[in-house]
Coordinates of C-alpha atoms in Angstrom, one line a residue:
Chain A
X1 CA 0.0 0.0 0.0
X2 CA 3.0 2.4 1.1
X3 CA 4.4 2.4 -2.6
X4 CA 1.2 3.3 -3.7
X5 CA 0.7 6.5 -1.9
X6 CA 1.0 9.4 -3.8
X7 CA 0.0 11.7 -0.7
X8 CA -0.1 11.8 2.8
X9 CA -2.2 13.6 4.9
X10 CA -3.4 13.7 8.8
X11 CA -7.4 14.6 8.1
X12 CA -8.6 12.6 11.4
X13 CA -6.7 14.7 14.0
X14 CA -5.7 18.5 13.5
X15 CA -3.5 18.7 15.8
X16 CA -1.1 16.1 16.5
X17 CA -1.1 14.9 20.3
X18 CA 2.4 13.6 20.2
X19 CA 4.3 16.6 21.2
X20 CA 1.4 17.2 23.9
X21 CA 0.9 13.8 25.4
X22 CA 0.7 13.9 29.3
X23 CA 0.6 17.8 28.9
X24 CA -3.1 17.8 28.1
X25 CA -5.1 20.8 28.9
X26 CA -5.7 22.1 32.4
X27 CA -9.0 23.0 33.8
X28 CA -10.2 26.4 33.6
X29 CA -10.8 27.0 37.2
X30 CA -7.5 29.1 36.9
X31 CA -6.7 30.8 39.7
X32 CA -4.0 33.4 39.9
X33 CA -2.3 30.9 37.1
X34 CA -2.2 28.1 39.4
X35 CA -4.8 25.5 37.7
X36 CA -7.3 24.1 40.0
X37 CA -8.8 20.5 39.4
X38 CA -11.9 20.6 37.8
X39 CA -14.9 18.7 39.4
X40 CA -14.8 15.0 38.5
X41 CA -18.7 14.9 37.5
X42 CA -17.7 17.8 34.6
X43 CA -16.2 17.1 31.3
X44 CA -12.8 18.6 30.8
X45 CA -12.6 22.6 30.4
X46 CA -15.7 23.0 31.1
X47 CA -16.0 25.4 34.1
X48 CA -17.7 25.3 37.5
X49 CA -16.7 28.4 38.4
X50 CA -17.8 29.7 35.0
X51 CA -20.9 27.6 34.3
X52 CA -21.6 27.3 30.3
X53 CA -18.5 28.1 29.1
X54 CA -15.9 25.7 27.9
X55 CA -11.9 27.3 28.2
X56 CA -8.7 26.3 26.6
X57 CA -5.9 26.6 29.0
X58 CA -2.6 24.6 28.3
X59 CA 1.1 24.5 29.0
X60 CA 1.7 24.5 25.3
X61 CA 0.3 28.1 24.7
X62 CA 1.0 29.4 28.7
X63 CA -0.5 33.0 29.5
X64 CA -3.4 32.6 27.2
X65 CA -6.8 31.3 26.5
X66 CA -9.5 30.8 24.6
X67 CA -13.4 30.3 25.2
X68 CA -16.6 29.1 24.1
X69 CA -19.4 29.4 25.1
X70 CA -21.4 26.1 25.5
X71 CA -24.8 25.8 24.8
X72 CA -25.0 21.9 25.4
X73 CA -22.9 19.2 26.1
X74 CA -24.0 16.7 22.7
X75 CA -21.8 13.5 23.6
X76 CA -19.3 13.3 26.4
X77 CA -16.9 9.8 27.0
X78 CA -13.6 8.3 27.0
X79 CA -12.3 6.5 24.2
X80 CA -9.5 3.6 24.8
X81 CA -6.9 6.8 24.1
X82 CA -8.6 10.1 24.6
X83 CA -11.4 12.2 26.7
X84 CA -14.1 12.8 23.7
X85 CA -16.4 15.6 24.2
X86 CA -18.6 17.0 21.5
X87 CA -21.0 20.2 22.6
X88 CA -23.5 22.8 20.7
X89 CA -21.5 26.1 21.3
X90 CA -23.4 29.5 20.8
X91 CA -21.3 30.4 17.6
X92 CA -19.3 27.9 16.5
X93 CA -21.5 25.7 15.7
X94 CA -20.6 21.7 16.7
X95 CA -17.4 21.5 18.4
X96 CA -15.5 18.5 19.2
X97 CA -12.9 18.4 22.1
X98 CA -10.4 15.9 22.8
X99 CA -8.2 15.7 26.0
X100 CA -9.2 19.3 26.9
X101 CA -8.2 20.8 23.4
X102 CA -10.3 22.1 20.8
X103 CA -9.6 19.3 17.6
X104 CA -12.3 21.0 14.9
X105 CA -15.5 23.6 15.0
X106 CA -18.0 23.2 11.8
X107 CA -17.4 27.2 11.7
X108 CA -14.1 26.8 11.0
X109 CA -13.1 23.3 9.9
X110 CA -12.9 24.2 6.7
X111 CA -10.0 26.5 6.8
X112 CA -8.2 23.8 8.4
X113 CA -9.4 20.4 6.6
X114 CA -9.3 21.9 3.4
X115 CA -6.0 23.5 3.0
X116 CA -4.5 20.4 4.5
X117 CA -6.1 18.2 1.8
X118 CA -5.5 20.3 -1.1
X119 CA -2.3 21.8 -0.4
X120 CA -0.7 18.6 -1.1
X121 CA -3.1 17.0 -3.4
X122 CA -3.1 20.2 -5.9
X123 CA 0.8 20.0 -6.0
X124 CA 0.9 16.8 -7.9
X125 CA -0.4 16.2 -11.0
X126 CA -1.5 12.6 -10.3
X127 CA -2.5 12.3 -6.9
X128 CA -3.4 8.3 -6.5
X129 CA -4.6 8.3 -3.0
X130 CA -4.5 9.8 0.9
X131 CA -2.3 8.2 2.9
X132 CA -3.4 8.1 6.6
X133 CA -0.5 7.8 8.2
X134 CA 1.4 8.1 11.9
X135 CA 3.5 11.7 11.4
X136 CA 6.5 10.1 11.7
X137 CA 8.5 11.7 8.9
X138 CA 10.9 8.9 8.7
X139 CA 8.7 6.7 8.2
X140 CA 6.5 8.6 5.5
X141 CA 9.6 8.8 3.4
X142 CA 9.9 5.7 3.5
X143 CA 6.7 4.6 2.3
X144 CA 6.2 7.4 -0.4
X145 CA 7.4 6.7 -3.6
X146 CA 9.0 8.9 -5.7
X147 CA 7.4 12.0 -6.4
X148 CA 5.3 11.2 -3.3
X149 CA 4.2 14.7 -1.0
X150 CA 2.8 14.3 2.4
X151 CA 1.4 17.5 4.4
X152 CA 1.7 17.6 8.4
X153 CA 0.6 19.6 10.8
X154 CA 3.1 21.6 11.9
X155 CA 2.5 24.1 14.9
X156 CA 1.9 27.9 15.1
X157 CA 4.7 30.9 14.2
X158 CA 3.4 32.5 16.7
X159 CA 3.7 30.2 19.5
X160 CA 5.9 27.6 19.0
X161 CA 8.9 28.6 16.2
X162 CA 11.7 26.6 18.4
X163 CA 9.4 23.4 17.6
X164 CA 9.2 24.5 14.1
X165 CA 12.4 25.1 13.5
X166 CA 13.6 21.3 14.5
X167 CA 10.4 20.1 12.4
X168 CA 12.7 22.1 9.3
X169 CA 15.7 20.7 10.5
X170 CA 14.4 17.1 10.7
X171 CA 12.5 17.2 7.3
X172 CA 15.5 18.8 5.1
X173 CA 17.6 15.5 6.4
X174 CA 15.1 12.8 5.8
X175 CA 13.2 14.7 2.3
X176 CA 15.2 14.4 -0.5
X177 CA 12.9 16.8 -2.6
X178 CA 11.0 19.6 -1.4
X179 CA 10.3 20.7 1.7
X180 CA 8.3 24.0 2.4
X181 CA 6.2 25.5 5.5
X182 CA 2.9 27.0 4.7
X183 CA 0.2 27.8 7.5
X184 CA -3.9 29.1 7.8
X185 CA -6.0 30.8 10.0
X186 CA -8.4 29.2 12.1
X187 CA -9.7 31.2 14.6
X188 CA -10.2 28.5 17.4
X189 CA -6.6 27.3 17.7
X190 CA -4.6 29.1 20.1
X191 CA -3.1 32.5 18.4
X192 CA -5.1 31.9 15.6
X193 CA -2.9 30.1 13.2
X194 CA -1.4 26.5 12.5
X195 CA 1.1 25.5 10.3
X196 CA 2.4 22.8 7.9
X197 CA 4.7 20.9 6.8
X198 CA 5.0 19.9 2.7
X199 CA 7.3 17.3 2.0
X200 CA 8.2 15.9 -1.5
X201 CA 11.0 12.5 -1.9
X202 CA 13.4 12.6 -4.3
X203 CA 12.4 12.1 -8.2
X204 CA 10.5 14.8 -9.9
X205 CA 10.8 17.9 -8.5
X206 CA 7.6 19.6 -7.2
X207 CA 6.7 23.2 -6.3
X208 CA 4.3 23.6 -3.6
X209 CA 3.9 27.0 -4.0
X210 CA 2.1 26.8 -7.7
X211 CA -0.4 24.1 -8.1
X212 CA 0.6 22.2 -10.8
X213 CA -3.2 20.8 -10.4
X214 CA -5.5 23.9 -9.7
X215 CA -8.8 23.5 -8.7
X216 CA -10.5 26.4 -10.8
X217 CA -12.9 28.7 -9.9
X218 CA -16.1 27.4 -12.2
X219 CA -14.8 24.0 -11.4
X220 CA -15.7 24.5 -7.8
X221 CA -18.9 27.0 -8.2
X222 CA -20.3 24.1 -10.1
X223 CA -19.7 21.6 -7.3
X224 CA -22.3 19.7 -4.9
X225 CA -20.3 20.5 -2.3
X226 CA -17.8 23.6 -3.2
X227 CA -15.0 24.8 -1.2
X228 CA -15.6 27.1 1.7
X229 CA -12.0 28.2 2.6
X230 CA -9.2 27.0 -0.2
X231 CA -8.1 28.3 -3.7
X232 CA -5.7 28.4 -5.9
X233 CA -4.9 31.7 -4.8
X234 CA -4.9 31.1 -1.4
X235 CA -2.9 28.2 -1.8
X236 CA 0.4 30.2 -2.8
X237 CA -0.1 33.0 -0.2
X238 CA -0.1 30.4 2.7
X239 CA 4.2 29.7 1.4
X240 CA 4.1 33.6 2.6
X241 CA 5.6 34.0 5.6
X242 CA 6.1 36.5 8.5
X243 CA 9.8 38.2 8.4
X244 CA 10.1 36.5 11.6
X245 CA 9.3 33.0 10.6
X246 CA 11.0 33.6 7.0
X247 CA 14.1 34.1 8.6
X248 CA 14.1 30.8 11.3
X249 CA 13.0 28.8 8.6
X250 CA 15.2 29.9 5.7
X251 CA 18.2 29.9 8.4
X252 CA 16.9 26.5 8.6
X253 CA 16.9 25.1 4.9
X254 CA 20.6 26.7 4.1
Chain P
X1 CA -2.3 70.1 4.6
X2 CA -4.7 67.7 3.1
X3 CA -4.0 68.7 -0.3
X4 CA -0.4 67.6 0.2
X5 CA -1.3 64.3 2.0
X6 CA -0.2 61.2 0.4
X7 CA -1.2 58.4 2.2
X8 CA -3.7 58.0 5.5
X9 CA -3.3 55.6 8.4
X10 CA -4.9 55.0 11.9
X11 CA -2.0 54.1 13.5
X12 CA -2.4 55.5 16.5
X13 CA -6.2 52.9 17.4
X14 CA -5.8 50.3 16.3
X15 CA -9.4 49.1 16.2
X16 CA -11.7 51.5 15.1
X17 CA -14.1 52.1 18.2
X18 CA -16.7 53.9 16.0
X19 CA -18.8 50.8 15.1
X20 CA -18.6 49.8 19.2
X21 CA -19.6 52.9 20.6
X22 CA -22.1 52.5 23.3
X23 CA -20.9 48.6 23.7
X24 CA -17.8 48.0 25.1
X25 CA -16.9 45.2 26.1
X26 CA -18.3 43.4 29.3
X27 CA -17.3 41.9 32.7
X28 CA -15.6 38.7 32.2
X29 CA -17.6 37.1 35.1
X30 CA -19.8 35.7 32.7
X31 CA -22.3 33.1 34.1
X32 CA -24.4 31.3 31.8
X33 CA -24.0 33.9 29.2
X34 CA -25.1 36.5 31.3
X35 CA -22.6 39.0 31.6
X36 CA -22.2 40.5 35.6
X37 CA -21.2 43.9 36.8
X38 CA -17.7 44.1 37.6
X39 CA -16.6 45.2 41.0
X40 CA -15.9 48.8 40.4
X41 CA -12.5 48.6 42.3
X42 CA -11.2 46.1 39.7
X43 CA -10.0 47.3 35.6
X44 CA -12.2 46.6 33.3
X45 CA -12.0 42.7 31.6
X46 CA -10.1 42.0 34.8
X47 CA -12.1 39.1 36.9
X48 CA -12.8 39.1 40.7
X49 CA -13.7 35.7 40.0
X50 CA -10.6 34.4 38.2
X51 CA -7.9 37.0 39.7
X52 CA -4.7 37.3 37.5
X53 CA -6.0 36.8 34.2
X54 CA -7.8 39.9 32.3
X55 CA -10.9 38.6 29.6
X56 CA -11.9 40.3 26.6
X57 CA -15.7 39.3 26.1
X58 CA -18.0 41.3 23.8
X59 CA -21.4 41.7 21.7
X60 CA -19.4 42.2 19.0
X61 CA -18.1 38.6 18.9
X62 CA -20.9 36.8 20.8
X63 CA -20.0 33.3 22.7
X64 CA -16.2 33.6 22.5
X65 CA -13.3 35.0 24.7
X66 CA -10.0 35.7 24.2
X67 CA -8.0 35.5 27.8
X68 CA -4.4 36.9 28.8
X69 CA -2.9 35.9 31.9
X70 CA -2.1 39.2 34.0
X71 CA 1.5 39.8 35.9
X72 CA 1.2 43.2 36.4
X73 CA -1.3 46.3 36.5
X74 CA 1.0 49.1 35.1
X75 CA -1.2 52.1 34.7
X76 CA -5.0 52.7 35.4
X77 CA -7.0 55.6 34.4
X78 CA -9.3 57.3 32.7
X79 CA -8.9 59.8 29.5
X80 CA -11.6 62.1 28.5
X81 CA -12.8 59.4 26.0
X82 CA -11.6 56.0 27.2
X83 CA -10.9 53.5 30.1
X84 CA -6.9 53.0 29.9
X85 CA -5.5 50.2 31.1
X86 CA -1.7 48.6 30.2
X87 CA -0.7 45.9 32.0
X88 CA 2.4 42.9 31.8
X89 CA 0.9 39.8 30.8
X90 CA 3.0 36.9 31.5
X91 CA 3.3 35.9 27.8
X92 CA 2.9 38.8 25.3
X93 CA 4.9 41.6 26.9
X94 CA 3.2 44.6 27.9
X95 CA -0.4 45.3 27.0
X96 CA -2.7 48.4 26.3
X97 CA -6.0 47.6 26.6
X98 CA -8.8 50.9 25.9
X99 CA -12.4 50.3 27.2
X100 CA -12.0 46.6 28.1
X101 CA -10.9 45.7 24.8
X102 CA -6.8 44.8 23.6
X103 CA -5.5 47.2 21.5
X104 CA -1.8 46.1 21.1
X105 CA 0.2 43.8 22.7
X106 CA 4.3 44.0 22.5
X107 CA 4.5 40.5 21.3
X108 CA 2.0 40.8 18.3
X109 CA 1.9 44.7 17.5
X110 CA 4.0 44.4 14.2
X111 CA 2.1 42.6 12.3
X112 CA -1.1 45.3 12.6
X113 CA 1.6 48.4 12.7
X114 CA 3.9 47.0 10.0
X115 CA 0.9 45.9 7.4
X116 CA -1.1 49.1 8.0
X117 CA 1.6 51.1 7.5
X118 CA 3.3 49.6 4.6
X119 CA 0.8 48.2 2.5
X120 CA 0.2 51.7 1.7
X121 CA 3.1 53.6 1.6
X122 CA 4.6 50.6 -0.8
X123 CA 1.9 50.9 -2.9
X124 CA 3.0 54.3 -4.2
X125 CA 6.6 55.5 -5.5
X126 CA 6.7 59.0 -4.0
X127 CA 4.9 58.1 -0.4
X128 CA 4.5 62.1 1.3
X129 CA 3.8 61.7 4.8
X130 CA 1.0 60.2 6.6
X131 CA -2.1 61.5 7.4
X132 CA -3.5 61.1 10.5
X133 CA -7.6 61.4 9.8
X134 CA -10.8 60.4 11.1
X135 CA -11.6 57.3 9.3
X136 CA -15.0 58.4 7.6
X137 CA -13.8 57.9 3.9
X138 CA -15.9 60.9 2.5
X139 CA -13.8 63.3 4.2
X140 CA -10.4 60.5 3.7
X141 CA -11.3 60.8 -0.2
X142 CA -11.9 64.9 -0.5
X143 CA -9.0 64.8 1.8
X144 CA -6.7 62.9 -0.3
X145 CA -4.9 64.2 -4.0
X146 CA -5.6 62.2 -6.9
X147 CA -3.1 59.4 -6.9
X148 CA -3.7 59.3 -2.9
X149 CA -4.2 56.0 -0.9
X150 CA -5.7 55.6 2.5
X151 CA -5.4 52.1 4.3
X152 CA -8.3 52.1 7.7
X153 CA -8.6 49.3 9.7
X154 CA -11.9 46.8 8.5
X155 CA -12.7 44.3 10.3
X156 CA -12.2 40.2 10.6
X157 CA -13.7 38.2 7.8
X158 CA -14.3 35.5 10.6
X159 CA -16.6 37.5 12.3
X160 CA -18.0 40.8 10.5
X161 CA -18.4 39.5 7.0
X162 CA -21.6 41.6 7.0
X163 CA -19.5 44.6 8.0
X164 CA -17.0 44.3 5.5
X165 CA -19.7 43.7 2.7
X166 CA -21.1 47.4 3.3
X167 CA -18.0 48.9 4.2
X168 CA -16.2 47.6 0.0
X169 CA -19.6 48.8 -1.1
X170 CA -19.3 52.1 0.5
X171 CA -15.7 52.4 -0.6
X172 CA -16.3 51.2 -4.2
X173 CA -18.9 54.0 -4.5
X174 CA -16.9 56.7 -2.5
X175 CA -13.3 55.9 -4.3
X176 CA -12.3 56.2 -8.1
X177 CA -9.8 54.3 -7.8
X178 CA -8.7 50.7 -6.5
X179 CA -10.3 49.6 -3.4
X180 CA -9.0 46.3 -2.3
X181 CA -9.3 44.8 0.5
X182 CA -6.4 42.7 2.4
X183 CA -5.7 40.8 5.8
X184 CA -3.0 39.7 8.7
X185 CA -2.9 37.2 11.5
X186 CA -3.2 39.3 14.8
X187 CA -3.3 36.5 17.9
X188 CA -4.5 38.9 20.5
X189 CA -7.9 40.0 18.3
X190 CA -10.6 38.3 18.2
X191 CA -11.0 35.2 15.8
X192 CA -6.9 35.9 15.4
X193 CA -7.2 38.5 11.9
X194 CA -8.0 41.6 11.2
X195 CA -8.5 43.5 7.7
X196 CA -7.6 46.5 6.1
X197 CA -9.5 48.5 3.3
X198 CA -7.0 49.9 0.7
X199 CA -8.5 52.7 -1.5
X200 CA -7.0 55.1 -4.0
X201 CA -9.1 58.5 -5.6
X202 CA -9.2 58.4 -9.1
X203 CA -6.0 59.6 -11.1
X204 CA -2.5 57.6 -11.8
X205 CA -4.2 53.7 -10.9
X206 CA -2.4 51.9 -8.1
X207 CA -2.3 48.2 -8.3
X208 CA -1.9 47.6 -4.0
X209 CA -1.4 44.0 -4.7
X210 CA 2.5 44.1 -6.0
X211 CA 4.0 47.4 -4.0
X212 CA 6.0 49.2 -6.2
X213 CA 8.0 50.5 -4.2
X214 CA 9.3 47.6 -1.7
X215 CA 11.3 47.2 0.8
X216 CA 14.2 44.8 0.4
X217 CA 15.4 42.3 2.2
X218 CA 18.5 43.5 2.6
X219 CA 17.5 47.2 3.2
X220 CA 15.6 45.8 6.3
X221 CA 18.3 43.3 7.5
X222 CA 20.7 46.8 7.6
X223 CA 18.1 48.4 9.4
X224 CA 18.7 49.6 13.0
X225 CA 14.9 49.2 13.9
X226 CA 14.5 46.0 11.2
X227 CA 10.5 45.1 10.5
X228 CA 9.6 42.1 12.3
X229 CA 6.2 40.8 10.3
X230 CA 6.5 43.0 7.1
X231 CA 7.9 41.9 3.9
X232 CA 7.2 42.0 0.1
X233 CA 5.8 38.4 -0.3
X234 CA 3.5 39.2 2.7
X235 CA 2.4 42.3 1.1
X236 CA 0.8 40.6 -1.7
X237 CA -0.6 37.6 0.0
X238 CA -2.3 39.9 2.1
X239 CA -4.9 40.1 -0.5
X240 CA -5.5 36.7 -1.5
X241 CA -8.7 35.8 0.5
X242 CA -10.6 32.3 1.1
X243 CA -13.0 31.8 -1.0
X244 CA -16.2 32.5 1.4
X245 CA -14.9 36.2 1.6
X246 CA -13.4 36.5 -1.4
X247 CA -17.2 35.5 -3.5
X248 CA -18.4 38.5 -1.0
X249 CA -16.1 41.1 -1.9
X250 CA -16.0 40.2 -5.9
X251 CA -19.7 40.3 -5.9
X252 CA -19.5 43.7 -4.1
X253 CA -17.4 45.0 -6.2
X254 CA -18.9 44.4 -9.4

């Protein structure tokens, strides 16, 4: 199956737990920045102190954090790996919450979803299938063939450019062909942004930044189901980065 | 003096309070939705009920809050117009907050200074001097020469979409020449972007999307005060929208 793939991309979960596991989120009883435990009968970040309202507080983004406002709790468990929560909130429409942290909103999903589907698949002109796959980039080399692109999730510029910056490291070693850092907005991720990571192997060369395989304008007016967030347009503009980030990750790929 | 004015920023607000005048924003002791009167010994946005962080909730983006975790009250007052506040928040640096609501942050304040300042003055070879107006663009347009441009503040396409539709039709009515309409990542605002409206009077036609008179990468790198955010690439992907506000704006400005 591996030498079939022509891309790679991690749809299921936005952002990837790995970096975060045993982190979590904290409850949002905060209290002078010391976080309190939340009361075992409520669902994770969901506050007693600040009833129907769910908050975002986390190690990973410290100082910050971000709220919704609940409107009801639609399915609440625990999974053989996570804490699932999914609730109604008052503007975000559905909103589904694992371990603590905001995974995908139906307001905003697309901006996510679709730029990590098409950024890759729009780069090739052939793409054979997706490729759910761990993000171990080792691994993903391996099991691309040549020509082969996978797209990662790959943190926020504005948060975390030290993790970025190894994420460059690690991916010029192990890619033979391109490798290029694009991001999006999405309102309910902490600072507002997310990045990701393109990857091509060696063979034919491939340029991320103009899609070799745009999705046109009629093509998608004329769809059952067009495209909320992603165009061709949009596509190039998220290889534009920040001075800041431009610099780290150009430092980076020297 | 307006006669001579080449280009016209807000700089010194750097969201427009006009639209929010009369609303504010309100107590973060927010139970069940229901927004409660803060104790009038406390800064506005910062909670009695979760002490050391400050909350920015508001009608103006219903059922979501942005939080920063206070270490500091600097300064505390009131001006003949506004509640001022600035305070050291344990992550982004120092913090001016005016009527309950962030208005720059140390940590994110180049990429709303640098864009609104530079994606007009590049737009233009012989950029005059800036003009420091009200933004009502009746009086920015009579105030402006022909070849002028004007860059205000306008709004997130997350969350005002409605806003922005009447403010391009305003614009496209009120302006000869380009109006355009471009956006940055901002973590500390609400939904984590804000816009800017980009309009030129009639006379020599300015194309904002590729400045003509950038600033290179070197230039900068020699600078003593170097941009952090701002760069050419980022100039022109500024403009490239998703598609859900970019079929708005296109249909407004036909």
């Amino acid at each position: 199956m591996a030498e079939e793939a022509g891309t790679g991309t991690d749809l299921p979960v936005k952002r990837a737990r790995e970096e975060e596991s045993g982190v979590g989120s904290e409850a949002v009883n905060h209290n002078n920045g010391a976080a309190v435990e939340e009361d075992a009968a409520l669902p994770q970040g969901v506050s007693a102190v600040i009833p129907g309202w769910f908050s975002e507080i986390s190690p990973m983004w410290p100082g910050e954090a971000h709220s919704l406002k609940v409107e009801k709790i639609l399915f609440q468990g625990k999974s053989d790996y996570q804490n699932v929560m999914v609730f109604q909130s008052s503007t975000y429409g559905k909103v589904l919450v694992l371990d603590g942290v905001i995974q995908l909103t139906e307001r905003d999903e697309c901006a996510y979803q679709e730029m990590i589907a098409h950024l890759p698949l729009c780069s090739i002109k052939n793409p054979k299938k997706e490729l759910f796959e761990k993000p171990f980039f080792e691994s993903v080399a391996k099991a691309l063939r040549p020509g082969g692109v996978v797209c990662t999730q790959a943190e926020s510029i504005w948060l975390h450019m030290h993790i970025i910056e190894d994420i460059v490291s690690n991916c010029r070693e192990i890619f033979k062909g391109s490798v290029n850092y694009a991001w999006t907005t999405v309102p309910t991720y902490p600072s507002g942004v997310i990045g990701f990571m393109l990857c091509s192997t060696g063979g034919p060369a491939v340029d991320f930044k103009h899609p070799v395989n745009p999705i046109e304008a009629d093509e998608n007016a004329q769809s059952t189901r067009p495209l909320k967030f992603y165009n061709a347009e949009i596509h190039s503009a998220a290889f534009c980065l920040p001075s800041f980030a431009k610099k780290v990750i150009e430092t980076k790929s020297k």
